[in-house]
Amino acid sequence: MVASTQAAGDPFTDPVYKGAVVDLLGAIGYGEISAFERLTDDAAMAPSLEDKLALLALANRQFAKVEPVRARLAELTEDPFAAMEPFHEAIDSFHSFTAPGDWWEALVKAYVGDGIVGDFYREISAFLDEETRALITSTLSDEGETDFAIARIRAGIAADHKLGGRLALWGRRLMGEALTQTQHVAASRDALTEILAGNATFGGLDLAGIGEMFTRVTTRHIERMATLGLEH
Amino acid sequence: MVASTQAAGDPFTDPVYKGAVVDLLGAIGYGEISAFERLTDDAAMAPSLEDKLALLALANRQFAKVEPVRARLAELTEDPFAAMEPFHEAIDSFHSFTAPGDWWEALVKAYVGDGIVGDFYREISAFLDEETRALITSTLSDEGETDFAIARIRAGIAADHKLGGRLALWGRRLMGEALTQTQHVAASRDALTEILAGNATFGGLDLAGIGEMFTRVTTRHIERMATLGLEH
């Protein structure tokens, strides 16, 4: 762990802090681009043009959140796309291991997968400066944005009980892959883990705190699964 | 030709006129959704994340134009998606016959293909009521929206002269397929062709007028190819 000598004030004068924010925004930016691409791919499985349009509209609202992240990265670093590069592998792997096999899995991924990722970012942003936290919060899905997915899935499960069992397993897999890839990223990006451990500017988490964070993320995942009428 | 008895006033009391507008908006709406899907597919061929993002951003600006068309269709007809259905085949065929083989062909299609389609809609909208014309105009690409594509293609041709020859042929194919599919639609949708031939509310085109229209669309295609530095 690097002991930061940075006192209160502009946290970006601390290169470790700045590096961590660049990393986090790089991951979020690439994650958004990537999620957009997958959602538009998955939309091809929609059973009707109306359903397809609903998923594409969700993808588009998410895409609109890429530009503020890219612009902020361009302020903080020379090449915003280079800042995204270290996260290609983990994010691409997440998507290739969770490629939906049908429309139902695509809908669950759109709601549950996006929710897990958003929860992690929300947790991490609590350790950051106000400007960065506001930017990250603005990239998270708005209330109600995935309502159509929830309604469709609930109706699907009501009509076919077996579907519920299959999608419950699918939700567990999404969570498992998200944890696996988060761990890969954490293991390889020191600045990011420094932030969680705290520096002189912002307080950090001890081991118990990290455990509590994972408990909160898991609890919210279980709540989302229950919203869908699925066991976790 | 159906002789319309509709005098000046609200043109939508004429069922032929209304049917033609529903057809046209159905074609435009499905065309926009479809173009969006193809652009996001084609973006996978981008040589860099920055290039990919530029094409996805273009796709997204176009997608934003779907909703006003869908909303207007919902006012005019019971099911906006049913209004799009008669155009699935022609538009899907256009895209499957013009699936780009690489990033260069994708860029040319984004600029040239979209331009041809827009020119046709602009020509037809001249025969329509002001509200419909304004809606259609708002769906056309904005000035400068495809500047990045033009710049990339010009640079690519400057670096590799052979590319110019190949893309010139590609542009010709895009135009040929657009004409073929337009003809298919015109042959099967009577209300639309009625509009071009004129009714009591709006004047129409005689055979010479239709010829002039095609000349204008072709001229603008040649101008776009010249903008790219390509022979038509």
Short mmCIF file of C-alpha atoms in Angstrom, two decimals:
data_model
loop_
_atom_site.label_atom_id
_atom_site.label_comp_id
_atom_site.label_asym_id
_atom_site.label_seq_id
_atom_site.Cartn_x
_atom_site.Cartn_y
_atom_site.Cartn_z
CA MET A 1 0.00 0.00 0.00
CA VAL A 2 1.34 3.41 -0.95
CA ALA A 3 1.10 5.86 1.94
CA SER A 4 -0.27 9.05 0.48
CA THR A 5 1.07 12.33 1.86
CA GLN A 6 -1.76 14.30 0.35
CA ALA A 7 -3.62 16.47 2.87
CA ALA A 8 -7.16 17.78 2.43
CA GLY A 9 -7.67 20.00 -0.63
CA ASP A 10 -7.72 19.08 -4.31
CA PRO A 11 -7.50 15.29 -4.21
CA PHE A 12 -6.34 15.19 -7.85
CA THR A 13 -2.90 16.49 -6.86
CA ASP A 14 -2.42 12.99 -5.40
CA PRO A 15 -1.30 10.84 -8.35
CA VAL A 16 -2.64 7.65 -6.75
CA TYR A 17 -6.05 9.23 -6.30
CA LYS A 18 -6.08 10.62 -9.81
CA GLY A 19 -4.96 7.26 -11.19
CA ALA A 20 -7.78 5.53 -9.35
CA VAL A 21 -10.41 7.92 -10.71
CA VAL A 22 -9.02 7.55 -14.24
CA ASP A 23 -9.19 3.77 -13.79
CA LEU A 24 -12.72 3.86 -12.45
CA LEU A 25 -13.99 6.17 -15.20
CA GLY A 26 -12.13 4.08 -17.78
CA ALA A 27 -13.91 0.96 -16.51
CA ILE A 28 -17.28 2.72 -16.41
CA GLY A 29 -16.84 4.23 -19.87
CA TYR A 30 -15.84 0.98 -21.51
CA GLY A 31 -18.51 -0.84 -19.53
CA GLU A 32 -21.17 1.51 -20.88
CA ILE A 33 -20.01 1.19 -24.48
CA SER A 34 -19.82 -2.56 -24.10
CA ALA A 35 -23.22 -2.86 -22.39
CA PHE A 36 -24.71 -0.80 -25.20
CA GLU A 37 -23.27 -3.12 -27.83
CA ARG A 38 -24.50 -6.23 -26.04
CA LEU A 39 -27.99 -4.83 -25.48
CA THR A 40 -28.32 -3.96 -29.16
CA ASP A 41 -27.07 -7.46 -30.07
CA ASP A 42 -29.50 -9.04 -27.62
CA ALA A 43 -32.37 -6.99 -29.04
CA ALA A 44 -32.20 -9.22 -32.13
CA MET A 45 -33.80 -11.95 -29.97
CA ALA A 46 -36.89 -9.86 -29.19
CA PRO A 47 -40.16 -11.62 -30.00
CA SER A 48 -41.72 -8.45 -31.45
CA LEU A 49 -40.65 -5.14 -32.91
CA GLU A 50 -42.22 -3.39 -29.92
CA ASP A 51 -40.14 -5.43 -27.45
CA LYS A 52 -37.05 -4.85 -29.56
CA LEU A 53 -37.64 -1.12 -29.54
CA ALA A 54 -38.05 -1.13 -25.73
CA LEU A 55 -34.63 -2.77 -25.29
CA LEU A 56 -32.99 -0.52 -27.88
CA ALA A 57 -34.45 2.53 -26.12
CA LEU A 58 -32.89 1.32 -22.86
CA ALA A 59 -29.56 0.86 -24.65
CA ASN A 60 -29.80 4.38 -26.02
CA ARG A 61 -30.50 6.01 -22.69
CA GLN A 62 -27.42 4.25 -21.36
CA PHE A 63 -25.32 5.30 -24.34
CA ALA A 64 -26.10 8.95 -23.63
CA LYS A 65 -24.12 8.51 -20.42
CA VAL A 66 -20.89 7.62 -22.24
CA GLU A 67 -20.06 11.12 -23.43
CA PRO A 68 -19.79 12.86 -20.00
CA VAL A 69 -17.44 10.07 -18.86
CA ARG A 70 -15.31 10.34 -22.01
CA ALA A 71 -15.19 14.14 -21.66
CA ARG A 72 -14.08 13.95 -18.02
CA LEU A 73 -11.43 11.37 -18.89
CA ALA A 74 -10.18 13.70 -21.61
CA GLU A 75 -9.70 16.37 -18.94
CA LEU A 76 -7.86 14.02 -16.58
CA THR A 77 -5.69 12.12 -19.04
CA GLU A 78 -4.28 12.38 -22.54
CA ASP A 79 -6.26 9.62 -24.17
CA PRO A 80 -9.66 8.60 -22.80
CA PHE A 81 -9.64 5.43 -24.90
CA ALA A 82 -6.27 4.35 -23.52
CA ALA A 83 -7.78 4.75 -20.04
CA MET A 84 -10.48 2.24 -21.01
CA GLU A 85 -8.05 -0.29 -22.44
CA PRO A 86 -7.07 -2.07 -19.16
CA PHE A 87 -10.73 -3.04 -18.67
CA HIS A 88 -11.46 -4.50 -22.08
CA GLU A 89 -10.55 -8.03 -21.07
CA ALA A 90 -12.56 -8.26 -17.84
CA ILE A 91 -15.64 -6.59 -19.32
CA ASP A 92 -15.49 -8.53 -22.59
CA SER A 93 -15.08 -11.74 -20.57
CA PHE A 94 -18.08 -10.89 -18.41
CA HIS A 95 -20.19 -10.47 -21.53
CA SER A 96 -18.93 -13.56 -23.32
CA PHE A 97 -19.55 -15.71 -20.23
CA THR A 98 -23.03 -14.22 -19.83
CA ALA A 99 -24.19 -14.10 -23.45
CA PRO A 100 -27.97 -14.62 -23.15
CA GLY A 101 -29.33 -17.71 -24.82
CA ASP A 102 -32.76 -16.24 -25.40
CA TRP A 103 -34.92 -13.16 -24.93
CA TRP A 104 -35.71 -13.97 -21.28
CA GLU A 105 -32.07 -14.22 -20.33
CA ALA A 106 -31.43 -10.98 -22.21
CA LEU A 107 -34.15 -9.19 -20.21
CA VAL A 108 -32.88 -10.53 -16.89
CA LYS A 109 -29.34 -9.48 -17.79
CA ALA A 110 -30.51 -5.99 -18.77
CA TYR A 111 -32.13 -5.53 -15.35
CA VAL A 112 -30.06 -7.66 -12.96
CA GLY A 113 -26.62 -7.32 -14.57
CA ASP A 114 -26.89 -3.57 -14.92
CA GLY A 115 -28.09 -3.38 -11.31
CA ILE A 116 -25.10 -5.28 -9.91
CA VAL A 117 -22.61 -3.17 -11.81
CA GLY A 118 -24.37 0.02 -10.72
CA ASP A 119 -24.29 -1.08 -7.07
CA PHE A 120 -20.53 -1.61 -7.20
CA TYR A 121 -19.94 1.81 -8.72
CA ARG A 122 -22.23 3.43 -6.18
CA GLU A 123 -20.31 1.78 -3.33
CA ILE A 124 -16.93 2.82 -4.69
CA SER A 125 -18.05 6.38 -5.46
CA ALA A 126 -18.79 6.90 -1.76
CA PHE A 127 -15.00 7.08 -1.31
CA LEU A 128 -14.47 9.74 -3.95
CA ASP A 129 -14.67 13.49 -4.31
CA GLU A 130 -18.05 15.07 -4.84
CA GLU A 131 -17.58 15.90 -8.54
CA THR A 132 -16.56 12.35 -9.43
CA ARG A 133 -19.35 10.91 -7.29
CA ALA A 134 -21.93 13.11 -9.05
CA LEU A 135 -20.60 12.05 -12.46
CA ILE A 136 -20.75 8.36 -11.55
CA THR A 137 -24.23 8.69 -10.06
CA SER A 138 -25.40 10.32 -13.30
CA THR A 139 -24.25 7.24 -15.23
CA LEU A 140 -26.39 4.87 -13.18
CA SER A 141 -29.75 3.76 -14.48
CA ASP A 142 -32.67 6.00 -13.67
CA GLU A 143 -35.56 4.80 -11.58
CA GLY A 144 -38.12 3.06 -13.76
CA GLU A 145 -35.83 2.67 -16.77
CA THR A 146 -36.03 -1.13 -16.62
CA ASP A 147 -39.72 -1.34 -15.64
CA PHE A 148 -40.64 -2.85 -19.01
CA ALA A 149 -38.10 -5.65 -18.46
CA ILE A 150 -39.48 -6.39 -14.99
CA ALA A 151 -43.06 -6.47 -16.27
CA ARG A 152 -42.18 -8.76 -19.20
CA ILE A 153 -40.23 -11.21 -17.03
CA ARG A 154 -42.95 -11.39 -14.36
CA ALA A 155 -45.57 -12.08 -17.02
CA GLY A 156 -43.35 -14.71 -18.62
CA ILE A 157 -42.81 -16.53 -15.33
CA ALA A 158 -46.53 -16.37 -14.50
CA ALA A 159 -47.27 -18.07 -17.82
CA ASP A 160 -44.53 -20.69 -17.51
CA HIS A 161 -43.41 -21.78 -14.06
CA LYS A 162 -40.38 -23.68 -15.38
CA LEU A 163 -39.03 -20.42 -16.78
CA GLY A 164 -38.70 -19.11 -13.21
CA GLY A 165 -36.36 -21.94 -12.22
CA ARG A 166 -34.17 -21.41 -15.24
CA LEU A 167 -33.97 -17.63 -14.79
CA ALA A 168 -33.19 -18.00 -11.08
CA LEU A 169 -30.08 -19.98 -12.06
CA TRP A 170 -29.28 -17.41 -14.71
CA GLY A 171 -29.41 -14.58 -12.16
CA ARG A 172 -27.02 -16.50 -9.91
CA ARG A 173 -24.65 -16.92 -12.83
CA LEU A 174 -24.75 -13.20 -13.62
CA MET A 175 -23.84 -12.40 -10.03
CA GLY A 176 -21.05 -14.99 -9.99
CA GLU A 177 -19.47 -13.69 -13.19
CA ALA A 178 -19.74 -10.08 -12.01
CA LEU A 179 -17.88 -11.00 -8.80
CA THR A 180 -15.24 -12.96 -10.70
CA GLN A 181 -14.49 -10.11 -13.08
CA THR A 182 -14.55 -7.49 -10.32
CA GLN A 183 -11.97 -9.55 -8.48
CA HIS A 184 -9.76 -9.75 -11.61
CA VAL A 185 -9.90 -5.99 -11.99
CA ALA A 186 -9.22 -5.38 -8.29
CA ALA A 187 -6.23 -7.71 -8.38
CA SER A 188 -4.60 -5.92 -11.31
CA ARG A 189 -5.35 -2.25 -10.65
CA ASP A 190 -3.52 -1.12 -7.54
CA ALA A 191 -4.75 2.48 -7.57
CA LEU A 192 -8.37 1.36 -7.44
CA THR A 193 -7.83 -0.93 -4.46
CA GLU A 194 -5.82 1.82 -2.74
CA ILE A 195 -8.92 3.98 -2.84
CA LEU A 196 -11.03 1.35 -1.13
CA ALA A 197 -8.34 0.94 1.51
CA GLY A 198 -8.35 4.69 2.03
CA ASN A 199 -5.76 7.40 1.65
CA ALA A 200 -5.01 10.64 3.46
CA THR A 201 -7.79 12.50 1.64
CA PHE A 202 -10.60 10.06 2.07
CA GLY A 203 -11.25 7.39 4.63
CA GLY A 204 -11.13 3.77 3.54
CA LEU A 205 -12.52 0.40 4.43
CA ASP A 206 -11.06 -2.19 6.73
CA LEU A 207 -11.63 -5.87 6.05
CA ALA A 208 -14.94 -5.79 7.92
CA GLY A 209 -16.01 -2.79 5.86
CA ILE A 210 -15.26 -4.60 2.60
CA GLY A 211 -17.29 -7.55 3.83
CA GLU A 212 -20.21 -5.23 4.60
CA MET A 213 -19.96 -3.69 1.16
CA PHE A 214 -20.28 -7.11 -0.49
CA THR A 215 -23.19 -7.90 1.80
CA ARG A 216 -24.98 -4.73 0.66
CA VAL A 217 -24.37 -5.49 -3.03
CA THR A 218 -25.59 -9.07 -2.53
CA THR A 219 -28.66 -7.93 -0.59
CA ARG A 220 -29.67 -5.60 -3.39
CA HIS A 221 -29.17 -8.41 -5.91
CA ILE A 222 -31.52 -10.62 -3.89
CA GLU A 223 -34.06 -7.79 -3.79
CA ARG A 224 -33.94 -7.44 -7.56
CA MET A 225 -34.38 -11.18 -8.02
CA ALA A 226 -37.40 -11.01 -5.68
CA THR A 227 -38.80 -8.11 -7.73
CA LEU A 228 -38.72 -10.48 -10.70
CA GLY A 229 -40.43 -13.17 -8.65
CA LEU A 230 -37.25 -15.27 -8.64
CA GLU A 231 -35.43 -16.98 -5.83
CA HIS A 232 -31.85 -15.87 -5.57
CA MET B 1 -55.87 5.56 -59.72
CA VAL B 2 -58.52 6.34 -57.12
CA ALA B 3 -60.16 9.69 -57.80
CA SER B 4 -60.28 11.46 -54.48
CA THR B 5 -63.28 13.67 -53.76
CA GLN B 6 -61.46 15.42 -50.92
CA ALA B 7 -61.39 19.20 -51.25
CA ALA B 8 -58.89 21.49 -49.55
CA GLY B 9 -58.93 21.34 -45.73
CA ASP B 10 -57.77 18.57 -43.41
CA PRO B 11 -56.13 16.12 -45.81
CA PHE B 12 -56.41 13.30 -43.26
CA THR B 13 -60.16 13.04 -43.85
CA ASP B 14 -59.14 11.48 -47.19
CA PRO B 15 -58.50 7.80 -46.38
CA VAL B 16 -56.11 7.40 -49.31
CA TYR B 17 -54.05 10.34 -48.11
CA LYS B 18 -54.06 9.12 -44.54
CA GLY B 19 -53.11 5.61 -45.68
CA ALA B 20 -50.20 7.02 -47.65
CA VAL B 21 -48.87 8.99 -44.68
CA VAL B 22 -49.22 5.94 -42.40
CA ASP B 23 -47.31 3.92 -45.00
CA LEU B 24 -44.60 6.51 -45.35
CA LEU B 25 -44.14 6.93 -41.59
CA GLY B 26 -44.23 3.14 -41.18
CA ALA B 27 -41.44 2.81 -43.73
CA ILE B 28 -39.42 5.63 -42.15
CA GLY B 29 -39.91 4.28 -38.62
CA TYR B 30 -38.89 0.75 -39.48
CA GLY B 31 -36.08 2.09 -41.65
CA GLU B 32 -34.70 4.06 -38.70
CA ILE B 33 -34.87 1.12 -36.30
CA SER B 34 -33.29 -1.10 -38.90
CA ALA B 35 -30.54 1.39 -39.79
CA PHE B 36 -29.76 1.73 -36.10
CA GLU B 37 -29.39 -2.03 -35.71
CA ARG B 38 -27.14 -2.31 -38.76
CA LEU B 39 -24.94 0.61 -37.72
CA THR B 40 -24.42 -0.90 -34.28
CA ASP B 41 -23.62 -4.27 -35.91
CA ASP B 42 -21.20 -2.60 -38.32
CA ALA B 43 -19.50 -0.77 -35.46
CA ALA B 44 -18.00 -4.12 -34.43
CA MET B 45 -15.68 -3.75 -37.47
CA ALA B 46 -14.22 -0.45 -36.25
CA PRO B 47 -10.41 -0.45 -36.11
CA SER B 48 -10.37 1.43 -32.78
CA LEU B 49 -12.65 2.13 -29.85
CA GLU B 50 -12.69 5.80 -30.84
CA ASP B 51 -13.92 4.97 -34.36
CA LYS B 52 -16.46 2.57 -32.93
CA LEU B 53 -17.79 5.22 -30.59
CA ALA B 54 -18.13 7.70 -33.47
CA LEU B 55 -20.31 5.27 -35.43
CA LEU B 56 -22.35 4.33 -32.35
CA ALA B 57 -22.91 8.02 -31.61
CA LEU B 58 -24.24 8.46 -35.17
CA ALA B 59 -26.52 5.47 -34.66
CA ASN B 60 -27.80 6.97 -31.43
CA ARG B 61 -28.59 10.35 -32.89
CA GLN B 62 -30.61 8.54 -35.54
CA PHE B 63 -32.37 6.39 -32.97
CA ALA B 64 -33.61 9.49 -31.18
CA LYS B 65 -35.67 10.19 -34.30
CA VAL B 66 -37.67 6.96 -34.01
CA GLU B 67 -39.88 8.05 -31.12
CA PRO B 68 -41.57 11.08 -32.80
CA VAL B 69 -42.43 8.87 -35.78
CA ARG B 70 -43.80 6.11 -33.56
CA ALA B 71 -45.82 8.64 -31.56
CA ARG B 72 -47.34 10.18 -34.69
CA LEU B 73 -48.19 6.73 -36.06
CA ALA B 74 -49.90 5.94 -32.76
CA GLU B 75 -52.10 9.02 -33.33
CA LEU B 76 -52.95 8.05 -36.90
CA THR B 77 -53.43 4.32 -36.51
CA GLU B 78 -54.14 1.70 -33.90
CA ASP B 79 -50.80 -0.08 -33.95
CA PRO B 80 -47.64 1.76 -35.00
CA PHE B 81 -45.74 -1.52 -35.29
CA ALA B 82 -48.34 -3.01 -37.61
CA ALA B 83 -47.88 0.07 -39.81
CA MET B 84 -44.17 -0.76 -40.09
CA GLU B 85 -44.76 -4.41 -40.94
CA PRO B 86 -45.33 -4.05 -44.73
CA PHE B 87 -41.82 -2.57 -45.03
CA HIS B 88 -39.86 -5.19 -43.14
CA GLU B 89 -39.11 -7.25 -46.21
CA ALA B 90 -37.86 -4.48 -48.50
CA ILE B 91 -35.77 -2.81 -45.80
CA ASP B 92 -34.34 -6.08 -44.46
CA SER B 93 -33.51 -7.09 -48.03
CA PHE B 94 -31.75 -3.80 -48.65
CA HIS B 95 -29.58 -4.38 -45.60
CA SER B 96 -28.83 -8.00 -46.29
CA PHE B 97 -27.81 -7.21 -49.88
CA THR B 98 -25.64 -4.34 -48.66
CA ALA B 99 -24.04 -5.88 -45.57
CA PRO B 100 -20.62 -4.17 -45.44
CA GLY B 101 -17.63 -6.47 -45.77
CA ASP B 102 -15.33 -4.21 -43.79
CA TRP B 103 -15.06 -0.95 -41.91
CA TRP B 104 -14.66 1.14 -45.10
CA GLU B 105 -17.82 -0.21 -46.64
CA ALA B 106 -19.60 0.38 -43.33
CA LEU B 107 -18.52 4.04 -43.32
CA VAL B 108 -19.56 4.58 -46.94
CA LYS B 109 -22.93 2.98 -46.26
CA ALA B 110 -23.45 5.16 -43.16
CA TYR B 111 -22.93 8.29 -45.26
CA VAL B 112 -24.08 7.37 -48.77
CA GLY B 113 -26.88 4.94 -47.92
CA ASP B 114 -28.44 7.22 -45.36
CA GLY B 115 -28.16 10.10 -47.84
CA ILE B 116 -30.03 8.29 -50.61
CA VAL B 117 -32.85 7.26 -48.31
CA GLY B 118 -33.10 10.78 -46.92
CA ASP B 119 -33.30 12.25 -50.43
CA PHE B 120 -36.22 10.00 -51.32
CA TYR B 121 -38.10 10.95 -48.18
CA ARG B 122 -37.39 14.63 -48.77
CA GLU B 123 -38.76 14.37 -52.33
CA ILE B 124 -41.91 12.57 -51.24
CA SER B 125 -42.54 14.88 -48.31
CA ALA B 126 -42.83 17.81 -50.75
CA PHE B 127 -46.24 16.34 -51.67
CA LEU B 128 -47.50 16.17 -48.11
CA ASP B 129 -49.11 18.43 -45.53
CA GLU B 130 -46.89 20.76 -43.56
CA GLU B 131 -47.02 18.82 -40.27
CA THR B 132 -46.00 15.54 -41.90
CA ARG B 133 -43.32 17.29 -43.93
CA ALA B 134 -41.87 18.87 -40.77
CA LEU B 135 -41.85 15.50 -39.00
CA ILE B 136 -40.09 13.79 -41.90
CA THR B 137 -37.55 16.60 -42.23
CA SER B 138 -36.77 16.24 -38.52
CA THR B 139 -35.89 12.57 -39.08
CA LEU B 140 -33.28 13.34 -41.72
CA SER B 141 -29.63 13.51 -40.77
CA ASP B 142 -28.39 16.83 -39.51
CA GLU B 143 -25.72 18.76 -41.31
CA GLY B 144 -22.29 17.60 -40.21
CA GLU B 145 -23.50 14.42 -38.55
CA THR B 146 -21.51 12.20 -40.91
CA ASP B 147 -18.44 14.46 -41.12
CA PHE B 148 -16.29 11.94 -39.27
CA ALA B 149 -17.20 9.26 -41.84
CA ILE B 150 -16.31 11.56 -44.72
CA ALA B 151 -12.97 12.49 -43.13
CA ARG B 152 -12.07 8.85 -42.40
CA ILE B 153 -12.95 7.67 -45.92
CA ARG B 154 -11.02 10.49 -47.61
CA ALA B 155 -7.96 9.73 -45.50
CA GLY B 156 -8.29 6.02 -46.25
CA ILE B 157 -8.45 6.60 -50.00
CA ALA B 158 -5.51 9.03 -49.88
CA ALA B 159 -3.45 6.30 -48.20
CA ASP B 160 -4.56 3.50 -50.52
CA HIS B 161 -5.63 4.36 -54.04
CA LYS B 162 -7.04 0.88 -54.73
CA LEU B 163 -9.52 1.41 -51.91
CA GLY B 164 -11.08 4.23 -53.95
CA GLY B 165 -11.89 1.92 -56.84
CA ARG B 166 -13.47 -0.65 -54.57
CA LEU B 167 -15.55 1.89 -52.66
CA ALA B 168 -16.72 3.53 -55.90
CA LEU B 169 -18.22 0.17 -56.91
CA TRP B 170 -19.68 -0.22 -53.43
CA GLY B 171 -21.41 3.18 -53.68
CA ARG B 172 -22.92 2.15 -57.01
CA ARG B 173 -24.22 -1.03 -55.44
CA LEU B 174 -25.81 0.89 -52.55
CA MET B 175 -27.63 3.12 -55.03
CA GLY B 176 -28.74 0.14 -57.13
CA GLU B 177 -30.16 -1.74 -54.16
CA ALA B 178 -31.90 1.38 -52.85
CA LEU B 179 -33.61 1.84 -56.23
CA THR B 180 -34.57 -1.84 -56.41
CA GLN B 181 -36.18 -1.85 -52.98
CA THR B 182 -37.89 1.50 -53.53
CA GLN B 183 -39.43 0.05 -56.67
CA HIS B 184 -40.64 -3.03 -54.77
CA VAL B 185 -42.30 -0.83 -52.17
CA ALA B 186 -43.83 1.46 -54.79
CA ALA B 187 -45.24 -1.54 -56.67
CA SER B 188 -46.96 -2.96 -53.61
CA ARG B 189 -48.23 0.12 -51.77
CA ASP B 190 -50.94 1.80 -53.81
CA ALA B 191 -51.64 4.66 -51.41
CA LEU B 192 -48.02 5.79 -51.55
CA THR B 193 -47.92 5.88 -55.32
CA GLU B 194 -51.29 7.65 -55.38
CA ILE B 195 -49.68 10.47 -53.44
CA LEU B 196 -46.91 10.84 -55.97
CA ALA B 197 -49.49 10.85 -58.76
CA GLY B 198 -51.43 13.54 -56.92
CA ASN B 199 -54.89 13.76 -55.45
CA ALA B 200 -57.45 16.51 -55.03
CA THR B 201 -55.63 17.96 -52.03
CA PHE B 202 -52.10 18.06 -53.32
CA GLY B 203 -50.74 18.19 -56.82
CA GLY B 204 -48.82 15.21 -58.14
CA LEU B 205 -46.19 14.27 -60.61
CA ASP B 206 -46.59 13.27 -64.22
CA LEU B 207 -44.15 10.83 -65.77
CA ALA B 208 -41.72 13.62 -66.60
CA GLY B 209 -41.90 14.82 -63.02
CA ILE B 210 -41.06 11.36 -61.68
CA GLY B 211 -38.10 11.24 -64.05
CA GLU B 212 -36.91 14.60 -62.75
CA MET B 213 -37.23 13.39 -59.19
CA PHE B 214 -34.98 10.41 -59.88
CA THR B 215 -32.54 12.71 -61.63
CA ARG B 216 -32.35 14.92 -58.52
CA VAL B 217 -31.81 11.94 -56.21
CA THR B 218 -29.12 10.57 -58.53
CA THR B 219 -27.41 13.96 -58.78
CA ARG B 220 -27.18 14.25 -55.03
CA HIS B 221 -25.77 10.72 -54.85
CA ILE B 222 -23.06 11.68 -57.34
CA GLU B 223 -22.29 14.78 -55.26
CA ARG B 224 -21.88 12.67 -52.14
CA MET B 225 -19.59 10.25 -53.93
CA ALA B 226 -17.52 13.25 -55.12
CA THR B 227 -17.36 14.53 -51.52
CA LEU B 228 -15.73 11.21 -50.65
CA GLY B 229 -13.35 11.58 -53.57
CA LEU B 230 -15.04 8.71 -55.43
CA GLU B 231 -16.26 8.43 -58.97
CA HIS B 232 -19.91 7.55 -59.11
#
